[in-house]
C-alpha positions in Angstrom: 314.7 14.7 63.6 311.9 12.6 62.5 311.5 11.9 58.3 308.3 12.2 56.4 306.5 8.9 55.4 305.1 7.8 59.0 308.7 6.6 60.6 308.5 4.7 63.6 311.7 6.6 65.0 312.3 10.4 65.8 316.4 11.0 66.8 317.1 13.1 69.4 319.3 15.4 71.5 318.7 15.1 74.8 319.7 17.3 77.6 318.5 16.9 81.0 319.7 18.4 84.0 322.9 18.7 83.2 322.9 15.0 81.3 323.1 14.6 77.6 322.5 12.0 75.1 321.1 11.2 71.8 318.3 9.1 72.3 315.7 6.8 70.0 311.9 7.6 70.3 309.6 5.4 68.8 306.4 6.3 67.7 304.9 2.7 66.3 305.1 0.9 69.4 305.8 2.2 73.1 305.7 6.2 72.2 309.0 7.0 74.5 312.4 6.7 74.4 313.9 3.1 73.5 317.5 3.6 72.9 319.8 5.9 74.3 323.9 6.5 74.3 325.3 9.3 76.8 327.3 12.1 75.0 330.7 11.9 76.8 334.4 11.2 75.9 333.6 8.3 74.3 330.5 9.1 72.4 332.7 12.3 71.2 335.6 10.0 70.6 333.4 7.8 68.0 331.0 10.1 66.7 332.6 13.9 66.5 334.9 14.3 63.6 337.4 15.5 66.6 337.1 19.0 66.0 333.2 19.6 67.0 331.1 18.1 69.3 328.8 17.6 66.3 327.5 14.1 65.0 326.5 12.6 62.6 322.7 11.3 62.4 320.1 9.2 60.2 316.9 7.7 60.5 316.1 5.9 57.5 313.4 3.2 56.2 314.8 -0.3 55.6 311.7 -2.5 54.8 308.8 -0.8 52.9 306.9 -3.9 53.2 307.1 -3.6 57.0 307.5 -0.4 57.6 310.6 -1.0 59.5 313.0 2.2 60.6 316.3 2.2 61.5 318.2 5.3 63.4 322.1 5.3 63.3 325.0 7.4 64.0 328.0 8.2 61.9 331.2 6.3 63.3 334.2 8.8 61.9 336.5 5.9 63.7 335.0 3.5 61.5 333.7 5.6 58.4 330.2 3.4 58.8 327.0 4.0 60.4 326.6 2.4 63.8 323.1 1.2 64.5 320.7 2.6 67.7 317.3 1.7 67.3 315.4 -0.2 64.8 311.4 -0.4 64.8 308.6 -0.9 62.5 304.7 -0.5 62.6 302.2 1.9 62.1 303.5 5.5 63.5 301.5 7.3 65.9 302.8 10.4 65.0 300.2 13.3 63.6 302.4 15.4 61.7 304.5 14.5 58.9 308.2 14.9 59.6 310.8 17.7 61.1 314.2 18.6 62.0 313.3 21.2 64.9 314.5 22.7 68.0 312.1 21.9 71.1 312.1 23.3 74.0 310.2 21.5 77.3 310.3 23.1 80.4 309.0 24.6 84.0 308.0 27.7 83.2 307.6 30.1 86.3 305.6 33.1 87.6 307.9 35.5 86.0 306.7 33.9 82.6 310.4 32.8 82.2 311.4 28.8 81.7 313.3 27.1 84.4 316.2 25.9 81.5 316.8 29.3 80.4 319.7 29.9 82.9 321.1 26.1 82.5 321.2 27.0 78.5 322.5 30.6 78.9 325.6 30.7 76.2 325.0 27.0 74.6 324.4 26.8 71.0 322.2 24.0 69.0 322.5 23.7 65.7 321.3 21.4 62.7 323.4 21.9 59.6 323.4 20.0 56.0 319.9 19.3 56.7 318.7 16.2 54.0 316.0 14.4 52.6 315.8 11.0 51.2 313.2 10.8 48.4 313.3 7.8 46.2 316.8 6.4 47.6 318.4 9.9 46.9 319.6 12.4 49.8 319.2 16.0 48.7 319.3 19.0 51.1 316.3 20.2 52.5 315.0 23.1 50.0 311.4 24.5 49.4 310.9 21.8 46.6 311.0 19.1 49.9 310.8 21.0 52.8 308.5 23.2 54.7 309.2 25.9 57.6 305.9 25.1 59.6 307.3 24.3 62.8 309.9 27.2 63.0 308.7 28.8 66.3 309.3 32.3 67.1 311.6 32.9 69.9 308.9 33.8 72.6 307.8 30.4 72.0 310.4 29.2 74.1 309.9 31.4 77.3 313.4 32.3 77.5 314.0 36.0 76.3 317.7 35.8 75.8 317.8 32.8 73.4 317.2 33.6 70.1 316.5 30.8 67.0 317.2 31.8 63.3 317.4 29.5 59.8 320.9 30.4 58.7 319.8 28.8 55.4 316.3 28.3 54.8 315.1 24.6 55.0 318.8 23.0 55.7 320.5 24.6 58.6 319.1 26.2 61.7 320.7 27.6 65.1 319.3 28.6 68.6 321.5 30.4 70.7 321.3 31.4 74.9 
């Protein structure tokens, strides 16, 4: 997830060889991960309402005049956001915001990606999709949101996953 208006931070979902983690990139400074917090127990314990393993996420502009962005999590222990990464600058970035599923991996001989087996039957989803315009959250919709970066399945090199918007512009899912 990375919001229009050249952000310094993109949030993240991470899965690496059998490793997870929600992870801070920052695109004013070093261009690579900064912050990162392994999705285990105790991430699950703080940040899943306890009946998911979804959280809660935000990346949101807290100094116009310096450009400073901050990315948090939602703390359902607490009922506040907890803070991961804060940046400011001038983004590197070249295109103008997303909330997209990405896909980076070997891909073989057989024209097939290496992660296809490791993600066979795993779900990722983005739901209640929002954008802040103006200090107000409003779900993603065709008057603030674009489909540009949906990817068509083959995209992905992994023929038994598909991806699908569930509701235009707020809520996608990919499924192995």
């Amino acid at each position: 997830m990375y919001p229009a208006g050249g952000s310094c931070i993109e949030l993240v979902t991470v899965y690496n060889q059998g490793e997870a983690s929600v992870s801070a990139w920052d695109w004013c400074r070093s261009v690579t991960f900064k912050a990162s917090v392994p999705i285990d127990s105790a991430f699950l314990n703080t940040y899943s309402d306890g009946r998911t393993s979804a959280y809660t996420g935000r990346v949101v502009k807290t100094s116009a005049a310096t450009n400073t962005w901050a990315a948090d999590l939602y703390n359902y222990r607490t009922g506040g956001w907890d803070r991961l990464y804060t940046q400011s600058g001038t983004t590197q970035a070249r295109y103008d915001g997303w909330d997209i599923y990405e896909l980076y991996s070997t891909v073989g001989s057989s024209g097939r990606s290496g992660s296809c087996d490791a993600m066979s039957g795993i779900t990722f989803e983005s739901a209640n999709i929002s954008v802040r315009t103006n200090g107000v959250w409003a779900a993603a919709s065709p008057a603030n949101s674009d489909t540009g970066y949906d990817a068509p399945t083959s995209a992905f090199y992994c023929p038994t996953r598909t991806y699908r918007m569930v509701n235009a512009y707020d809520h996608w899912l990919a499924v192995g």
